XYZ file of N, CA, C and O in Angstrom:
560
model
N 92.535 95.376 68.768
C 93.550 96.073 69.130
C 95.020 95.102 69.453
O 94.740 93.974 69.702
N 95.827 95.189 69.483
C 97.025 94.606 68.884
C 97.697 94.327 70.169
O 97.207 95.196 71.540
N 98.456 93.433 71.259
C 98.530 93.140 72.172
C 99.987 93.790 72.410
O 99.827 94.696 73.249
N 100.628 94.815 71.355
C 101.890 95.973 71.787
C 100.706 97.099 71.873
O 101.150 97.913 72.562
N 99.585 97.368 71.677
C 99.113 98.303 71.526
C 99.059 98.813 73.332
O 98.485 99.356 73.994
N 97.516 97.178 73.109
C 97.250 96.830 74.779
C 98.852 96.978 75.848
O 98.568 98.067 76.599
N 99.607 96.770 75.912
C 100.615 96.850 76.793
C 101.017 98.403 76.545
O 101.464 98.870 77.452
N 101.114 99.181 75.397
C 101.450 100.185 75.748
C 100.183 101.329 76.365
O 100.450 101.951 77.047
N 99.319 100.621 76.005
C 98.208 101.671 77.080
C 98.022 101.509 77.887
O 97.912 101.737 79.318
N 98.310 100.141 78.812
C 98.975 99.890 80.188
C 100.098 100.171 80.561
O 99.748 100.997 81.636
N 101.109 100.749 80.586
C 101.968 101.501 80.386
C 101.867 102.702 80.972
O 102.152 103.482 81.906
N 100.940 103.284 79.523
C 100.462 104.718 79.481
C 99.498 104.847 81.055
O 99.707 105.869 81.886
N 98.466 104.106 81.251
C 97.890 104.090 81.960
C 98.509 104.402 83.604
O 98.373 104.857 84.384
N 99.658 102.843 83.531
C 100.140 103.080 85.166
C 101.090 104.454 85.526
O 101.262 104.745 86.302
N 101.730 105.125 83.582
C 101.784 106.241 84.327
C 101.156 107.382 85.045
O 101.699 107.967 85.714
N 100.093 107.484 84.439
C 99.330 108.270 85.125
C 98.944 108.210 86.456
O 98.549 108.611 87.303
N 98.859 107.008 86.655
C 98.373 106.466 87.954
C 99.691 107.024 88.930
O 99.062 107.720 89.571
N 100.970 106.954 88.243
C 101.880 107.053 89.567
C 101.617 109.318 89.381
O 102.189 109.516 90.642
N 101.251 109.676 88.184
C 101.930 110.735 88.150
C 100.502 111.521 89.053
O 101.012 112.314 89.547
N 99.590 111.231 88.933
C 98.251 111.721 89.791
C 97.984 110.991 91.501
O 97.381 111.485 91.770
N 98.445 110.799 91.467
C 98.726 109.646 93.351
C 98.138 108.805 92.979
O 96.855 108.628 93.357
N 98.694 107.752 93.193
C 98.130 106.198 93.275
C 96.861 106.170 94.623
O 96.048 105.581 94.641
N 97.467 106.461 95.895
C 96.937 106.924 97.266
C 95.671 107.581 96.705
O 94.177 107.373 97.274
N 95.405 108.556 95.949
C 94.649 109.377 95.918
C 93.569 109.217 94.853
O 92.117 108.152 95.352
N 93.786 108.455 93.747
C 92.782 107.437 93.314
C 92.359 105.870 93.790
O 91.251 106.197 93.617
N 93.311 105.391 94.251
C 92.554 103.801 94.671
C 91.848 104.130 95.734
O 91.107 103.369 96.228
N 92.350 105.666 96.973
C 91.215 105.864 98.237
C 89.685 106.246 97.820
O 89.201 105.723 99.255
N 90.019 106.590 96.796
C 88.255 106.785 96.004
C 87.528 105.699 96.237
O 87.694 104.588 95.481
N 86.458 105.372 97.065
C 85.384 104.342 96.664
C 85.052 104.072 95.411
O 85.042 102.959 94.343
N 85.131 105.117 94.339
C 84.623 105.676 92.957
C 85.743 104.546 92.050
O 84.763 103.376 90.969
N 87.203 104.818 92.360
C 87.783 103.596 91.801
C 88.379 102.539 92.312
O 88.972 101.804 92.299
N 87.582 102.387 93.414
C 87.508 100.561 94.071
C 87.362 100.029 92.834
O 88.780 98.898 92.840
N 86.773 99.676 92.509
C 86.333 98.477 91.256
C 87.556 98.343 90.149
O 87.777 97.433 90.114
N 87.753 99.827 89.868
C 88.544 99.660 88.872
C 90.102 99.303 89.322
O 90.587 98.628 88.566
N 90.155 99.865 90.618
C 91.272 99.375 91.233
C 91.592 98.147 91.241
O 93.097 97.330 91.181
N 91.092 96.922 91.183
C 90.872 95.870 91.350
C 90.654 95.118 90.582
O 91.551 94.307 90.724
N 90.229 95.570 89.401
C 89.937 94.862 88.615
C 91.074 95.269 87.382
O 91.469 94.230 86.648
N 91.328 96.535 87.389
C 92.607 96.537 86.694
C 93.996 97.081 86.670
O 94.936 96.810 86.554
N 94.139 98.110 87.815
C 95.317 98.446 88.445
C 95.910 97.547 89.030
O 97.562 97.645 88.701
N 95.634 96.619 89.926
C 96.152 96.050 90.912
C 96.742 94.939 89.842
O 98.183 94.762 89.802
N 96.438 94.524 89.001
C 96.894 93.567 88.391
C 98.219 94.208 87.315
O 99.257 93.499 87.258
N 97.848 95.063 86.668
C 98.695 95.702 86.293
C 99.584 96.083 87.256
O 101.121 95.885 86.558
N 99.859 96.619 88.437
C 100.941 97.362 89.092
C 101.645 95.406 89.595
O 102.641 95.908 90.088
N 100.940 94.563 90.288
C 101.494 93.645 90.666
C 102.560 92.986 89.199
O 103.264 92.488 89.462
N 102.317 92.715 88.092
C 103.199 92.185 87.003
C 104.539 93.405 86.920
O 105.482 92.972 86.799
N 103.821 94.533 87.185
C 105.349 95.151 87.220
C 105.930 95.295 88.211
O 107.348 95.408 88.312
N 105.510 95.088 89.192
C 106.183 94.585 90.787
C 107.006 93.320 90.525
O 107.878 93.459 91.046
N 106.677 92.083 90.015
C 106.917 90.705 89.684
C 108.180 90.940 89.175
O 109.477 90.335 89.162
N 107.841 91.536 87.845
C 109.439 92.383 86.857
C 110.338 93.260 87.243
O 111.358 92.900 87.719
N 109.690 93.908 88.519
C 111.264 94.478 88.882
C 111.504 93.911 90.505
O 113.102 94.241 90.075
N 110.820 93.220 91.102
C 111.469 92.092 91.653
C 112.611 91.072 91.258
O 113.760 90.894 91.727
N 111.726 90.998 90.136
C 112.989 89.843 89.020
C 114.075 90.510 88.894
O 115.192 89.863 88.720
N 114.042 92.139 88.542
C 115.250 92.243 88.198
C 116.083 92.644 88.688
O 117.482 93.313 88.664
N 115.915 92.991 90.342
C 116.749 93.272 91.722
C 117.639 92.078 91.549
O 117.865 91.397 91.440
N 119.207 92.734 91.770
C 119.979 91.584 92.494
C 120.520 92.206 93.480
O 120.393 93.538 93.563
N 121.258 91.127 94.101
C 122.245 91.635 95.376
C 123.528 92.007 95.153
O 123.819 91.189 94.402
N 123.930 93.345 95.137
C 125.129 93.752 94.950
C 126.172 94.625 96.319
O 125.983 93.992 97.165
N 126.660 95.378 96.002
C 127.717 95.734 96.957
C 127.413 96.101 98.850
O 126.131 96.637 98.564
N 127.261 95.752 99.331
C 126.804 95.625 100.830
C 125.967 94.836 101.031
O 124.924 95.351 101.737
N 125.334 94.131 100.740
C 124.064 93.533 100.366
C 122.934 93.815 99.699
O 121.396 93.629 99.969
N 122.995 95.387 99.435
C 121.443 96.050 98.813
C 121.481 95.253 97.781
O 122.176 94.881 96.499
N 120.245 95.805 97.617
C 119.362 95.528 96.450
C 119.654 96.709 95.231
O 119.228 97.485 95.354
N 120.332 96.397 93.619
C 120.114 96.826 93.238
C 119.958 96.623 91.455
O 119.279 95.290 91.143
N 119.687 97.450 90.763
C 119.830 96.995 89.579
C 121.209 97.066 88.928
O 121.621 98.095 88.537
N 120.912 96.205 87.791
C 122.721 96.000 87.035
C 122.519 95.080 85.888
O 121.905 93.730 86.048
N 123.034 95.317 84.630
C 123.988 96.408 83.870
C 122.995 97.286 83.908
O 121.873 96.949 83.274
N 122.955 98.145 84.040
C 122.348 99.504 83.344
C 122.876 100.808 82.305
O 124.426 101.047 82.722
N 122.517 101.121 81.631
C 123.109 102.118 80.702
C 122.032 103.132 80.314
O 121.217 102.858 80.605
N 122.845 104.693 80.544
C 121.971 105.260 80.309
C 123.359 106.043 79.506
O 124.211 107.069 79.931
N 123.013 106.634 78.566
C 124.001 107.357 77.136
C 123.634 108.698 77.358
O 124.877 109.337 77.033
N 122.635 109.019 78.472
C 122.911 110.749 78.796
C 123.657 111.024 80.089
O 123.669 112.274 80.484
N 124.170 109.793 80.526
C 125.349 110.587 82.034
C 126.232 109.535 81.460
O 126.400 108.610 82.260
N 127.248 110.354 80.743
C 127.704 109.553 80.554
C 129.388 109.695 81.326
O 129.215 111.133 82.129
N 130.327 109.158 81.928
C 131.122 109.187 82.593
C 132.610 108.680 82.827
O 132.597 107.857 81.370
N 133.996 109.186 82.746
C 135.002 108.198 82.307
C 135.627 107.236 83.579
O 135.079 107.853 84.445
N 135.917 106.879 82.920
C 136.536 105.331 83.904
C 137.788 105.032 84.084
O 138.506 106.493 83.383
N 138.772 104.439 84.493
C 139.644 104.926 85.258
C 140.976 104.985 83.856
O 141.420 105.529 83.641
N 140.596 104.143 83.123
C 141.523 104.247 81.584
C 141.282 105.535 80.345
O 141.884 105.204 79.030
N 140.478 106.208 81.335
C 139.925 107.535 80.244
C 138.973 107.566 79.402
O 138.809 108.187 77.821
N 138.324 106.082 79.386
C 137.161 105.749 78.194
C 135.902 106.248 79.165
O 135.878 106.435 79.988
N 135.283 106.353 77.996
C 133.627 107.286 78.507
C 133.346 106.102 78.323
O 132.840 104.812 77.768
N 132.435 105.997 79.652
C 131.336 105.011 80.063
C 130.067 105.262 79.941
O 129.785 106.695 80.369
N 128.562 104.728 79.836
C 127.361 104.763 80.738
C 126.565 103.374 81.170
O 125.719 103.931 80.734
N 127.314 102.732 81.322
C 126.900 101.238 81.924
C 127.304 101.234 83.361
O 128.005 101.159 83.359
N 126.256 101.508 84.484
C 126.219 101.127 85.482
C 125.497 100.391 86.632
O 125.004 99.716 86.260
N 125.673 100.584 87.673
C 124.935 99.970 88.319
C 124.028 100.797 89.088
O 124.619 102.134 88.718
N 122.563 100.109 88.991
C 121.574 101.115 89.782
C 121.670 102.617 90.082
O 121.542 103.553 90.839
N 121.003 103.036 89.218
C 120.402 104.353 88.531
C 119.781 104.925 89.584
O 119.155 104.575 89.874
N 120.038 106.835 90.131
C 119.126 106.507 91.155
C 117.848 106.943 90.495
O 116.524 106.291 91.885
N 117.879 107.162 89.778
C 116.205 106.996 89.232
C 115.557 105.674 88.979
O 114.468 105.775 89.391
N 116.440 104.332 88.520
C 115.600 103.517 88.946
C 115.287 103.149 90.104
O 113.759 102.670 90.074
N 116.105 103.257 90.996
C 115.620 102.766 92.144
C 114.685 103.907 93.284
O 113.292 103.355 93.319
N 114.436 104.908 92.398
C 112.986 105.757 92.672
C 111.879 105.499 92.333
O 110.793 104.731 92.775
N 111.848 105.186 90.768
C 110.597 104.684 90.382
C 110.749 102.657 91.087
O 109.412 102.665 91.378
N 111.311 102.008 91.242
C 111.303 100.917 92.425
C 110.435 101.255 93.556
O 109.919 100.800 93.616
N 110.842 102.284 94.134
C 110.574 102.297 95.697
C 109.204 103.031 95.519
O 108.352 102.574 96.567
N 108.832 103.301 94.376
C 107.745 104.352 94.176
C 106.271 102.894 93.975
O 105.074 103.505 94.387
N 106.823 102.448 92.849
C 106.160 101.356 92.506
C 106.013 100.364 93.930
O 104.862 99.860 94.156
N 106.875 99.794 94.787
C 106.818 99.589 95.940
C 106.120 99.971 96.580
O 104.910 98.998 97.521
N 105.576 100.979 97.398
C 104.995 101.808 98.132
C 103.116 101.709 97.616
O 102.547 101.576 98.463
N 103.403 102.050 96.035
C 102.100 102.147 95.173
C 101.189 100.190 95.557
O 99.936 100.287 95.785
N 101.928 99.464 96.028
C 101.738 98.308 95.566
C 101.094 97.667 97.049
O 99.987 97.150 97.279
N 101.977 98.103 98.100
C 101.801 97.884 99.283
C 100.371 99.096 99.650
O 99.123 98.381 100.542
N 100.258 100.130 99.278
C 99.059 100.908 99.580
C 98.292 99.535 99.002
O 97.025 100.141 99.900
N 97.865 99.721 98.128
C 96.925 98.843 96.945
C 96.692 97.985 97.946
O 95.097 97.040 97.873
N 97.172 97.071 98.515
C 96.926 95.450 98.911
C 95.952 96.166 100.314
O 95.282 95.587 100.508
N 96.672 97.307 100.683
C 95.947 97.830 101.840
C 94.464 97.779 101.820
O 93.242 97.353 102.484
N 93.975 98.722 100.216
C 92.938 99.606 100.358
C 92.108 98.294 99.814
O 90.921 97.972 100.102
N 93.065 96.686 98.978
C 91.518 95.986 98.643
C 91.988 95.059 99.816
O 91.137 93.802 99.747
N 92.599 94.637 100.862
C 92.426 93.408 101.943
C 92.926 92.396 101.382
O 92.835 91.681 102.061
N 94.288 92.953 101.017
C 95.221 91.669 100.547
C 96.450 91.615 100.890
O 97.867 91.087 100.229
N 96.466 92.037 102.155
C 98.463 92.099 102.545
C 98.500 90.878 102.810
O 99.709 90.926 103.263
N 98.211 89.727 102.785
C 98.720 88.923 103.126
C 99.315 88.157 102.057
O 99.677 87.012 101.866
N 98.821 88.658 100.491
C 99.399 88.167 99.154
C 100.964 87.822 99.002
O 101.294 88.725 99.722
N 101.837 87.551 98.387
C 102.664 86.511 98.485
C 103.731 87.765 98.267
O 104.931 88.257 98.552
N 103.102 88.785 96.759
C 104.112 89.628 96.306
C 103.979 90.872 97.491
O 105.073 91.419 97.647
N 103.447 90.984 98.110
C 103.570 91.689 99.795
C 104.495 91.754 100.260
O 105.383 92.469 100.451
N 104.390 90.005 100.551
C 105.945 90.021 101.681
C 107.136 90.049 101.124
O 107.779 90.378 101.522
N 106.783 89.634 99.772
C 108.534 89.715 98.600
C 108.360 91.346 99.136
O 110.012 92.093 99.047
N 108.152 92.343 99.092
C 107.874 93.534 98.682
C 108.561 94.069 99.747
O 109.662 95.099 99.764
N 107.822 93.806 101.047
C 107.937 94.591 102.159
C 109.729 93.823 102.655
O 110.229 94.499 103.525
N 109.882 92.561 102.482
C 111.506 92.354 102.770
C 112.543 92.885 101.370
O 113.457 93.116 102.357
N 111.718 93.293 100.055
C 113.109 94.163 99.487
C 112.882 95.428 99.627
O 114.489 95.871 99.754
N 111.986 96.281 100.148
C 112.152 97.692 100.197
C 113.442 98.020 101.253
O 114.297 98.722 100.734
N 113.937 97.621 102.958
C 114.886 97.765 103.740
C 116.351 97.874 102.776
O 116.918 98.401 103.007
N 116.399 96.522 101.810
C 117.548 96.199 101.290
C 117.799 97.412 99.887
O 118.522 96.670 99.053
N 116.772 98.168 99.473
C 117.127 99.188 98.139
C 118.405 99.776 98.490
O 118.442 100.073 99.590
N 118.416 100.057 97.568
C 120.108 101.031 97.545
C 119.999 102.176 98.220
O 118.558 102.849 97.196
N 120.251 103.002 99.022
C 119.424 104.326 99.170
C 120.096 105.288 98.509
O 121.232 104.921 97.455
N 119.420 106.237 98.688
C 119.655 107.487 97.672
C 121.358 108.123 98.525
O 121.574 108.636 99.480
N 122.184 108.477 97.812
C 123.669 108.975 97.714
C 123.216 110.570 97.509
O 122.944 110.723 96.399
N 123.214 111.460 98.475
C 124.041 112.657 98.578
C 125.130 113.284 99.020
O 125.668 112.593 99.680
N 125.181 113.718 97.727
C 126.733 114.644 97.765
C 127.007 115.773 99.076
O 126.028 116.079 99.501
N 128.062 116.103 99.364
C 128.316 117.491 100.344
C 127.163 118.324 100.226
O 127.181 119.471 100.812
N 127.223 118.945 98.848
C 126.751 120.295 98.561
C 124.872 120.168 98.774
O 124.069 120.740 98.111
N 124.240 118.659 98.639
C 123.393 118.398 98.633
C 122.850 117.750 97.469
O 121.239 117.514 97.313
N 123.698 117.876 96.578
C 122.768 117.108 95.529
C 122.379 115.718 95.219
O 123.962 114.956 96.065
N 121.493 115.168 94.631
C 121.371 113.860 94.914
C 122.554 113.034 93.741
O 122.540 113.785 92.625
N 123.115 111.927 94.113
C 123.967 111.317 92.819
C 123.111 110.300 92.450
O 122.463 109.838 92.684
N 123.800 110.292 90.664
C 122.862 109.745 90.073
C 123.946 108.187 89.436
O 125.425 107.957 89.964
């Protein structure tokens, strides 16, 4: 199996983890060994990537930048259409979910002193908060 196929399968597997509730899967005794040998290394790599992706932005918050989202075009000051911006809400939401999952996994596996957990715990309160507009909608 090629490395690209393996990476694609790991990404698919991680997506399934997030979709089905990592806490529910990893909390089961049946999946403890699987969590330790397969899921945790995958989440650890993903977390390292996300920590490296974050930069300190406006107001000291951790943000992703630059990002492009062609389906979310907007008009900038000179009436040009743009789709590159700081920290799309979806990106920060995914990062928060991954960070929550790895913290939970380290608790399940008894690895709460791992360096990566300490970095994540420092980063979490600095993640850009979700912006809600007056009518209650989430801004992107």
